[in-house]
């Protein structure tokens, strides 16, 4: 069998932690920060752990990320 391919877009955007969870950057911070509340900007800092259903989809894109 040939090797399975990893989606290039997924490997650039997501990282799998040692415990198997998927880490991603926060959404909604590209533009339009003026209209966003200060609380939103503060809580959307850094990265976030994806929900279980989203995690399952992302892991299917990265067969070798364990």
C-alpha atoms as one frame of an Amber mdcrd trajectory, in Angstrom:
protein
   0.000   0.000   0.000   1.240   3.514  -0.738   1.646   5.982   2.085  -1.374
   8.101   3.012  -0.992  11.812   2.385  -1.365  14.516   5.017  -3.399  17.579
   4.023  -0.856  20.397   3.751  -3.343  22.991   4.967  -4.045  20.958   8.123
  -0.405  20.466   9.097   0.145  24.228   8.862  -2.887  25.133  10.994  -3.172
  22.419  13.650  -0.939  20.644  16.148  -1.660  17.443  18.079  -0.732  17.557
  21.773   0.902  14.711  23.724  -2.497  13.757  25.168  -3.995  13.585  21.657
  -6.030  16.803  21.645  -5.851  19.190  18.664  -4.671  22.776  19.165  -5.617
  25.571  16.751  -5.342  29.331  16.547  -8.305  31.406  17.670 -10.818  32.321
  14.961 -12.181  35.775  14.178  -9.093  37.920  14.704  -7.970  38.760  11.164
  -9.669  42.120  10.791 -12.446  44.283  12.246 -10.970  44.479  15.751 -12.377
  48.005  16.267 -15.942  46.724  16.495 -15.014  43.770  18.728 -15.222  44.145
  22.488 -12.057  44.303  24.566 -13.185  41.128  26.336 -13.447  39.254  23.019
  -9.961  40.328  21.951  -8.522  39.355  25.337 -10.152  35.905  25.460  -9.253
  35.156  21.828  -5.517  35.447  22.491  -3.196  32.532  21.766  -4.538  29.102
  20.840  -7.539  26.952  21.710  -8.282  23.228  21.953 -10.818  21.999  19.398
 -14.062  20.262  20.331 -14.264  16.466  20.006 -16.293  16.463  16.721 -13.939
  18.994  15.083 -10.952  17.077  16.422 -12.141  13.912  14.672 -12.342  15.734
  11.312  -8.877  17.296  11.655  -7.289  13.994  12.692  -8.632  12.375   9.524
  -6.616  14.956   7.555  -3.410  14.053   9.420  -3.076  10.239   9.523   0.450
  10.254  10.974   0.008  12.894  13.691  -0.273  10.911  16.916
